CSV table of C-alpha atoms in Angstrom, one decimal:
chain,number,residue,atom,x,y,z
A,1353,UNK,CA,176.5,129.5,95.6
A,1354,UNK,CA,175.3,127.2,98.5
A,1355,UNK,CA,176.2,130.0,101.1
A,1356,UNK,CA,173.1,130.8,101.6
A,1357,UNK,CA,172.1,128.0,102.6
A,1358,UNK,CA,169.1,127.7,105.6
A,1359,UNK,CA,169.5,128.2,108.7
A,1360,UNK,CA,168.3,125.1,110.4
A,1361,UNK,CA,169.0,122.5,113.6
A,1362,UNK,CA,171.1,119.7,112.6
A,1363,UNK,CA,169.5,117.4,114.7
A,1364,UNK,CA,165.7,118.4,115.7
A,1365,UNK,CA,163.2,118.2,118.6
A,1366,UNK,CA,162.4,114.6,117.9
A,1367,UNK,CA,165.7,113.3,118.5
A,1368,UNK,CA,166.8,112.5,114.6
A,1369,UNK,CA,169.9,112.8,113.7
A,1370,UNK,CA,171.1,115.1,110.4
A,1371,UNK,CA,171.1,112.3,107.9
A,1372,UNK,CA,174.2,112.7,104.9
A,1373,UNK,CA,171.2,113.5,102.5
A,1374,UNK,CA,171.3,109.6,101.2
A,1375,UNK,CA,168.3,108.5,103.0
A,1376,UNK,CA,170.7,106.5,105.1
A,1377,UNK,CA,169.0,105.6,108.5
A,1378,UNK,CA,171.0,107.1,111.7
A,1379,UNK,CA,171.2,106.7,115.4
A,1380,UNK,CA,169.1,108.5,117.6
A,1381,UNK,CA,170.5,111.7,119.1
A,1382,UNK,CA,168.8,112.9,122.7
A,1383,UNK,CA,167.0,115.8,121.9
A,1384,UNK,CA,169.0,119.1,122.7
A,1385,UNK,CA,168.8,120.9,125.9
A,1386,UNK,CA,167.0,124.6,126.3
A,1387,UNK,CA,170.2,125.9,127.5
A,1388,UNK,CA,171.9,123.8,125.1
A,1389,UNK,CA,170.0,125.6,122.6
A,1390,UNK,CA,170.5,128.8,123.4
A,1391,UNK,CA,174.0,128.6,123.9
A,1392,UNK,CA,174.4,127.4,120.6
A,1393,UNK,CA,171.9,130.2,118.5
A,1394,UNK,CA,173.0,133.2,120.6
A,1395,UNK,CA,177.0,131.8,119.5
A,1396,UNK,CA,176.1,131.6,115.7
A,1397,UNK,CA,174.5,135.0,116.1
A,1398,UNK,CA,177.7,136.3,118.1
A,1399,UNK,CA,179.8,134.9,115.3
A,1400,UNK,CA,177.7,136.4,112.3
A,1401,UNK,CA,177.6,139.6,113.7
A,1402,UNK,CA,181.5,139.5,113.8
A,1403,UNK,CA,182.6,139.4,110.2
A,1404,UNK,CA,179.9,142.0,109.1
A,1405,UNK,CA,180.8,144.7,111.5
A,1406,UNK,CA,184.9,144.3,111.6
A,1407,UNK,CA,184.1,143.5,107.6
A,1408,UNK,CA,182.3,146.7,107.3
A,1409,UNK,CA,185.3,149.0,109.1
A,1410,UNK,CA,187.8,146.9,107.1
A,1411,UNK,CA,185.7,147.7,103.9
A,1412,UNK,CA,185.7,151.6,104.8
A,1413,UNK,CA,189.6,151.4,105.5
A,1414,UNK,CA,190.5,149.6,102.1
A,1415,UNK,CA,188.5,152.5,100.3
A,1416,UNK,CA,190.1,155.2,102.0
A,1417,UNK,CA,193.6,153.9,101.6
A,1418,UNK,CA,192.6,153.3,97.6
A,1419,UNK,CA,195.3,150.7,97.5
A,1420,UNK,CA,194.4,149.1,94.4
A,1421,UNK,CA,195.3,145.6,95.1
A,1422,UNK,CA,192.8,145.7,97.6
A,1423,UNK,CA,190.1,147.0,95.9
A,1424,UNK,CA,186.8,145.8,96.8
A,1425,UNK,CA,185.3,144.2,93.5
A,1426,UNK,CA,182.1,145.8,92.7
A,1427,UNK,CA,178.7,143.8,91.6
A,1428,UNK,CA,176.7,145.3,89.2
A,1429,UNK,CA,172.9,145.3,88.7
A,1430,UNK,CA,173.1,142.8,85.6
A,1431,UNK,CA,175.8,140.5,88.0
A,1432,UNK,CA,173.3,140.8,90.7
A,1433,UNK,CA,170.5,139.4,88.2
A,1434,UNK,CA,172.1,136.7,87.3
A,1435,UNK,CA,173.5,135.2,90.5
A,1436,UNK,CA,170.3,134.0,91.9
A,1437,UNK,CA,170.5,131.7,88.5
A,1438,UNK,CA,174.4,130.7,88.8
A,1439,UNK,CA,173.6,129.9,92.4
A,1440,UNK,CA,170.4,127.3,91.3
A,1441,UNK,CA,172.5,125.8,88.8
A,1442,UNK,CA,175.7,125.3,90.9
A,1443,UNK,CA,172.9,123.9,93.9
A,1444,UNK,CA,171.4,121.9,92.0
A,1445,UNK,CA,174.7,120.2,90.2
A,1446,UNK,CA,176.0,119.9,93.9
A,1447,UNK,CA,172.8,117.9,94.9
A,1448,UNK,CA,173.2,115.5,91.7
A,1449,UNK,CA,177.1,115.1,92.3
A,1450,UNK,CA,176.2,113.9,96.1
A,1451,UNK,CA,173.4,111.5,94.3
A,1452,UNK,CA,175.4,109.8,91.6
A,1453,UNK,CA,179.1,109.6,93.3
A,1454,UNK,CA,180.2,108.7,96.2
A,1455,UNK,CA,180.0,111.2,99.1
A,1456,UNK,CA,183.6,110.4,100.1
A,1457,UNK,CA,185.1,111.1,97.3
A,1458,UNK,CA,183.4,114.7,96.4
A,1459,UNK,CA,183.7,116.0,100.3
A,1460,UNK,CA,187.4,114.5,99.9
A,1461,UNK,CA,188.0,117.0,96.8
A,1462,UNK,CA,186.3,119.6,98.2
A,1463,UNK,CA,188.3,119.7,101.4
A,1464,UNK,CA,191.4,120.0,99.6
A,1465,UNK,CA,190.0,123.1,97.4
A,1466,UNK,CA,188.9,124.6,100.9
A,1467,UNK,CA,192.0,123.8,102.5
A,1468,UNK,CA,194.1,125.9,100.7
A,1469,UNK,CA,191.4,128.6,100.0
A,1470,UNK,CA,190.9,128.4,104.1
A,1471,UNK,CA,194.5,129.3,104.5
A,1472,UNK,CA,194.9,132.2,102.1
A,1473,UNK,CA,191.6,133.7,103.6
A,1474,UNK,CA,192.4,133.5,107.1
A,1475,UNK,CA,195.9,134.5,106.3
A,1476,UNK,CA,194.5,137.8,105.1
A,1477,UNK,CA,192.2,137.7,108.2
A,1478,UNK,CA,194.5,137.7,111.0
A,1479,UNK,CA,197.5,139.7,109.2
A,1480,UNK,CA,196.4,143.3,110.6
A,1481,UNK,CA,196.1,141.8,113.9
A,1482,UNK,CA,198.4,140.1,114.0
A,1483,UNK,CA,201.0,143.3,113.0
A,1484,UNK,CA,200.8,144.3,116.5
A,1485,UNK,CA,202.6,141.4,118.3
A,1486,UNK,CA,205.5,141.9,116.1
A,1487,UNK,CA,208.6,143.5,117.9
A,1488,UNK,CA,209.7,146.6,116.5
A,1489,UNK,CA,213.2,144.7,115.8
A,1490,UNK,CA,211.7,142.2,113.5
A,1491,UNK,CA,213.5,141.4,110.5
A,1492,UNK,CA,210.8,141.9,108.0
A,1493,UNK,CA,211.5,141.6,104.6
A,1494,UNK,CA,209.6,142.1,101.6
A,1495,UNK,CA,209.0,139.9,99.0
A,1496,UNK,CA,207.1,139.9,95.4
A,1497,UNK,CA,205.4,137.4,93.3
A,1498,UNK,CA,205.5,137.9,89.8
A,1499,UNK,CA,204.0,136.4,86.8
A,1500,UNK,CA,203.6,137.3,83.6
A,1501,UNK,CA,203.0,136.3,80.2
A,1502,UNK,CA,204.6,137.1,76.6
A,1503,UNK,CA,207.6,139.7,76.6
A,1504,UNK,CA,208.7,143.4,75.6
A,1505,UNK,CA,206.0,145.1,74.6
A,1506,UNK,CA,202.9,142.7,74.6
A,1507,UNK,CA,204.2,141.5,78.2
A,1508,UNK,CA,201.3,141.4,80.2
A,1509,UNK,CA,201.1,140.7,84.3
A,1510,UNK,CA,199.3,137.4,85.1
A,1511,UNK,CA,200.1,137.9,88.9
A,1512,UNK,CA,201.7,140.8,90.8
A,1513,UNK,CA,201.7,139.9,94.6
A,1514,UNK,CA,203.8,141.7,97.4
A,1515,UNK,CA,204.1,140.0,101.1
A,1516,UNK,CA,206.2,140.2,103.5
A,1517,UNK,CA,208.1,138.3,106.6
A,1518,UNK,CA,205.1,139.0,108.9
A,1519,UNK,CA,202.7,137.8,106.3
A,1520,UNK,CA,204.8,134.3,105.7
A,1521,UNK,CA,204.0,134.1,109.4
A,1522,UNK,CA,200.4,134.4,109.0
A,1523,UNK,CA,200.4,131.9,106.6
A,1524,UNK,CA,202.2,129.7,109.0
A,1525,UNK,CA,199.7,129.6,111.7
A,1526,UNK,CA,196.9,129.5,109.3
A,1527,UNK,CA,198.2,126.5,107.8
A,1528,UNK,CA,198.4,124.9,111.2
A,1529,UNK,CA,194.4,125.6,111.3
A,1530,UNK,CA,194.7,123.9,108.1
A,1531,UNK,CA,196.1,120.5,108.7
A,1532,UNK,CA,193.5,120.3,112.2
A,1533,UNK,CA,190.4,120.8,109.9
A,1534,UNK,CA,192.1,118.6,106.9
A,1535,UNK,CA,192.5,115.7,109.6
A,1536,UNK,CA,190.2,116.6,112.0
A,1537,UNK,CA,187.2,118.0,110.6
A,1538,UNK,CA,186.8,119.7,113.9
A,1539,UNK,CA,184.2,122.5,114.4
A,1540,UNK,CA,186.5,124.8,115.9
A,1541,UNK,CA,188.2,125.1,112.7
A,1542,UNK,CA,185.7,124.8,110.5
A,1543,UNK,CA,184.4,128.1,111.8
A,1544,UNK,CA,187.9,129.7,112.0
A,1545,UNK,CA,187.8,129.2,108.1
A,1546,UNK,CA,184.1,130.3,107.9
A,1547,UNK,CA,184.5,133.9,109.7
A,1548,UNK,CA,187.3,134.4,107.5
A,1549,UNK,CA,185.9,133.4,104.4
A,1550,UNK,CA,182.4,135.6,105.4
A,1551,UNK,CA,184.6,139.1,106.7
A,1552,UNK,CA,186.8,138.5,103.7
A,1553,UNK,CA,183.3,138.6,101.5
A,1554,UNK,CA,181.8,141.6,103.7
A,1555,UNK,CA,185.2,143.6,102.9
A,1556,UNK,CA,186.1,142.4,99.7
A,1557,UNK,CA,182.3,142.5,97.9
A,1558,UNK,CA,181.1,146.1,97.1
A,1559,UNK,CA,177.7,147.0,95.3
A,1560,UNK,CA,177.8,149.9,92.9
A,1561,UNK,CA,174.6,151.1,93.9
A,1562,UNK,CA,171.5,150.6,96.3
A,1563,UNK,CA,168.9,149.1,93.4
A,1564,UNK,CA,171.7,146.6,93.1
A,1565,UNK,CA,171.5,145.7,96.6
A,1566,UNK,CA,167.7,145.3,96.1
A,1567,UNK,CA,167.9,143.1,93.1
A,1568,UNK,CA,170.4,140.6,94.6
A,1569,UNK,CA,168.5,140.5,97.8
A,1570,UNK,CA,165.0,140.0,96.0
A,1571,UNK,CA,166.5,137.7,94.0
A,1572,UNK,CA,168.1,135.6,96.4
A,1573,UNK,CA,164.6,135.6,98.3
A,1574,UNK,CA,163.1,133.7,96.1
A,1575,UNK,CA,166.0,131.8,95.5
A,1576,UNK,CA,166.5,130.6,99.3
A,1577,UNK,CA,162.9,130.5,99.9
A,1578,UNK,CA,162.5,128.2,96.7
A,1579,UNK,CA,164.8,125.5,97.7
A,1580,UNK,CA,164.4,124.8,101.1
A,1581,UNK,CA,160.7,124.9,101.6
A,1582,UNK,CA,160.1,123.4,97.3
A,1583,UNK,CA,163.0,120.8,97.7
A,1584,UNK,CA,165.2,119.4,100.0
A,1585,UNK,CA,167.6,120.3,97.9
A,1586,UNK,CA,168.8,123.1,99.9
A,1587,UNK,CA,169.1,121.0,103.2
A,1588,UNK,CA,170.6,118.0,101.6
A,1589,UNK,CA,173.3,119.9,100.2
A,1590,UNK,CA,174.4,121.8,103.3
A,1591,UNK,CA,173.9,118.8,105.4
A,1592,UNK,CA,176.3,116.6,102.9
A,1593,UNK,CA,178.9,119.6,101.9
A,1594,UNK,CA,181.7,118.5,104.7
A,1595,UNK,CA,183.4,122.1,103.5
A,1596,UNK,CA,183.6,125.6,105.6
A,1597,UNK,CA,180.3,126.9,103.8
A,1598,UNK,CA,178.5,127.4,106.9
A,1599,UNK,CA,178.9,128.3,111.0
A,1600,UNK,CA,178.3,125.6,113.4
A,1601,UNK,CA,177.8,125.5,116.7
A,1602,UNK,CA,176.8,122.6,118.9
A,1603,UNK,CA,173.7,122.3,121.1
A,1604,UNK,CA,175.1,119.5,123.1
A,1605,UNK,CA,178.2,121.4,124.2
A,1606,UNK,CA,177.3,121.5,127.8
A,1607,UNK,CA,177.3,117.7,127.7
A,1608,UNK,CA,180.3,116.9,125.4
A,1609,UNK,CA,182.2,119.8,125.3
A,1610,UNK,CA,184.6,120.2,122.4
A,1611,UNK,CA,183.7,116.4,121.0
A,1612,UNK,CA,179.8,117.7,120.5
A,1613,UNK,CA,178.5,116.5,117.2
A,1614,UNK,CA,174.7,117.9,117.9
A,1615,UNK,CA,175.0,120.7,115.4
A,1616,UNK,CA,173.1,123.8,114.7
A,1617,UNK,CA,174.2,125.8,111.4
A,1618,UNK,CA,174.1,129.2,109.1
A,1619,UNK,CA,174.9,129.2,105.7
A,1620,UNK,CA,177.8,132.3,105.2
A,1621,UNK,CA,175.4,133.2,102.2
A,1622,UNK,CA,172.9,134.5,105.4
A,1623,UNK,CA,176.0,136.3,106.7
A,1624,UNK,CA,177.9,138.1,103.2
A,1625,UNK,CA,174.6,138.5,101.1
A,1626,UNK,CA,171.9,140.5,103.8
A,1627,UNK,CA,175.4,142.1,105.1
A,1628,UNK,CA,175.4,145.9,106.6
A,1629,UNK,CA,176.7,147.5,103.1
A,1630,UNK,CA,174.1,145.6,101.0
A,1631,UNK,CA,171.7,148.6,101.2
A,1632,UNK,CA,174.4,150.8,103.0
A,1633,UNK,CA,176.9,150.0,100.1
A,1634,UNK,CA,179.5,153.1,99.6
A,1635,UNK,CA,177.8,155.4,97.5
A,1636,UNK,CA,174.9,156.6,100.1
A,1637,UNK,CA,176.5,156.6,103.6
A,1638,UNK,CA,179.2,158.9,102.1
A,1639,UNK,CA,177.5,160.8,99.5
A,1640,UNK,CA,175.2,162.5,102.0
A,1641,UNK,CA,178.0,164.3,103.3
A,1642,UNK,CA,177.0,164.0,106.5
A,1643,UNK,CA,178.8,162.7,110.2
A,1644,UNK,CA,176.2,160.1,111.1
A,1645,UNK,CA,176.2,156.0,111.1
A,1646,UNK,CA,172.2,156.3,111.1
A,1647,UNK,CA,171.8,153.4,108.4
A,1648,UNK,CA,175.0,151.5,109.7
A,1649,UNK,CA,173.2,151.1,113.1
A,1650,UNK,CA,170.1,150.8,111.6
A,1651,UNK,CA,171.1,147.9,109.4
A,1652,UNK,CA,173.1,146.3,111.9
A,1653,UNK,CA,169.7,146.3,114.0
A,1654,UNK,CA,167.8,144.7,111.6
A,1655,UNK,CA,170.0,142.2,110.6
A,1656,UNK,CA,169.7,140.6,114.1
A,1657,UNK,CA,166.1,141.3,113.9
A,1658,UNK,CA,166.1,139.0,110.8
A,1659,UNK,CA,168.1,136.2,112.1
A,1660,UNK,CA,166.1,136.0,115.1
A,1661,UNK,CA,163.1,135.8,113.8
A,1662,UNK,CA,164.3,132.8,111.8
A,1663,UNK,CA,165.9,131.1,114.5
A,1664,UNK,CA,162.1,131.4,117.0
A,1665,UNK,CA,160.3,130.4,113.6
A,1666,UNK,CA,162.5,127.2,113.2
A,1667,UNK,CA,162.2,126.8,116.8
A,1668,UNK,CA,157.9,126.7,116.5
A,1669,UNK,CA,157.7,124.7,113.4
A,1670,UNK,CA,160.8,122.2,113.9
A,1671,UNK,CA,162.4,122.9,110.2
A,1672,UNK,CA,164.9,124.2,108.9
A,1673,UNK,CA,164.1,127.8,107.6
A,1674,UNK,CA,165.5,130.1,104.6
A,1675,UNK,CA,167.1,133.3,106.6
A,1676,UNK,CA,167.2,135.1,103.6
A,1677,UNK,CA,163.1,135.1,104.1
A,1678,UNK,CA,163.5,136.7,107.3
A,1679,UNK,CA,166.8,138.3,107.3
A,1680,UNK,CA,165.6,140.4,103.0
A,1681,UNK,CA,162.5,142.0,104.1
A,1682,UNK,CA,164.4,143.0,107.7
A,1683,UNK,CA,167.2,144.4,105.8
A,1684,UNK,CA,165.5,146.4,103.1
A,1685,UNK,CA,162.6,147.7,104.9
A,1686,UNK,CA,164.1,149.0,108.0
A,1687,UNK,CA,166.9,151.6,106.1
A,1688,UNK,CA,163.7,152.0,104.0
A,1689,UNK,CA,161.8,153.6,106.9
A,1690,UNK,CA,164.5,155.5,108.1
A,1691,UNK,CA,165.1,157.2,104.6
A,1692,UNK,CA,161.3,157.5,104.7
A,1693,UNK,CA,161.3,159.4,107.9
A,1694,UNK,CA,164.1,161.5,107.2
A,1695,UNK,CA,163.1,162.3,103.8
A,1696,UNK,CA,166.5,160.5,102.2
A,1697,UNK,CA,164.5,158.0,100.0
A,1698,UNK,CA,165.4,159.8,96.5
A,1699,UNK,CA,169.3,160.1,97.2
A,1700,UNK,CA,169.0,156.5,98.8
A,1701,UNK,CA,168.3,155.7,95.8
């Protein structure tokens, strides 16, 4: 719910540092360099752009194999309604949880649940890939998890899961990435967990329909828009939630290397939510039976319009900014003038 969290410098112009959202005072920071800066904003756009567009093949390749236990699960108009309102509630309980308890123990909670929901989505992540460095002689053997509850007749499958050898490997390695982020905290592996968890969401998250795609999106525009520039709710929590919710990068790299703490961020909410099949979601690519990637390209375009027009408006106003204000009208209007010019608006719809 706090994925789409803004899009904002960690540590601004003026040399502050990102305060834990208690009102704590902190150290000054140097204020980050130009190249600094654009080192670390072109990275976080290099690194959203990555889970939407291998997301969006994987997406297409689940669908055509129709394996069921892959299945994309798809939102529905009333689903998208409603999750602008789940999301407020779940933000706004996250804000008072940081207020009344201790930070340490909530982040401390939190990075267990993400620990082992890191694993399991970066497992899946790197399986395909990781296929191809297997010798042919491998001894892979298969393996099935079953669970199921009552018996005979009224027996009924709780949890029907088939893995291999090659997946158990998988697992291994992303377990090691596991244990560095559990101790660590590092960066590196914070945003090994969060392109996983964001081109598991592109692949995994269908809408049933293009209105859908417009509710959610309007939806969450007011939603994002709402809590960053009415509250610092928004802010606070992504600034306190020590959890793989967002991509960071540093903009003291250059100076510090791999121990930088001078952070930029994106919430994986700007990533999954304004991703290429919200408004290019399976039913209208396909059902115009035609050989062309028009609104794929189109969408792709003006998804990096989006998120760099928020990251020169934060730059000119020194705030953090809501991408989804940026990133919704960039993402809806531009397959909206291409459907306009080729006279597609009725089937887009």
């Amino acid at each position: 719910a706090v994925g789409a969290a803004a899009m904002e410098e960690a540590a601004a112009h003026n040399g502050s540092a990102a305060g834990a959202g208690d009102g704590a005072p902190a150290a000054a920071r140097p204020p980050a360099t130009p190249e600094g800066m654009a080192l670390a904003y072109g990275s976080l756009v290099l690194m959203a752009l990555l889970p939407i567009f291998f997301g969006a093949l994987r997406s297409v390749s689940c669908a055509k194999s129709k394996n069921s236990s892959e299945m994309p699960e798809t939102i529905t108009s009333r689903d998208a309604a409603r999750f602008p309102i789940v999301a407020s509630c779940t933000l706004l309980g996250l804000y008072l949880f940081f207020k009344i308890f201790s930070q340490e123990y909530i982040n401390l909670l939190l990075s267990m649940y993400f620990f082992v929901l890191g694993i399991l989505a970066l497992s899946h992540t790197i399986s395909p890939m990781m296929n191809r460095f297997f010798p042919a002689n491998f001894p892979n053997k298969q393996y099935q998890l079953l669970f199921t509850q009552g018996s005979g007749e009224s027996k009924e499958e709780i949890v029907n899961y088939e893995f291999d050898t090659k997946d158990l490997v998988c697992l291994a390695l992303s377990s090691v990435v596991g244990v560095w982020y559990l101790l660590r905290k590092h960066w590196i592996a914070n945003n090994l967990f969060g392109l996983a968890f964001s081109l598991n969401g592109v692949e995994l998250l269908h809408l049933n329909n293009v209105s859908t795609g417009c509710i959610l999106l309007g939806g969450l525009f007011i939603y994002d828009v709402f809590w960053v520039f009415g509250t610092n709710v928004m802010v606070t929590v992504a600034k306190s939630f020590e959890a793989p919710i967002k991509l960071v990068f540093p903009q003291d790299l250059l100076e510090k290397g791999l121990e930088a703490d001078n952070f930029a961020m994106l919430g994986l909410g700007d990533i999954v939510i304004p991703d290429l099949r919200s408004l290019t979601s399976a039913p209208f690519p396909y059902s115009l039976k035609k050989n062309t990637h028009t609104y794929f390209y189109t969408s792709f375009v003006a998804y990096i319009f989006g998120l760099g027009l928020t990251i020169f408006i934060m730059h000119i106003f020194k705030h953090a900014q809501p991408a989804l204000l940026y990133l919704v009208p960039a993402c809806i209007g531009f397959p909206l003038l291409v459907a306009l010019a080729k006279g597609e608006v009725t089937e887009m719809f």
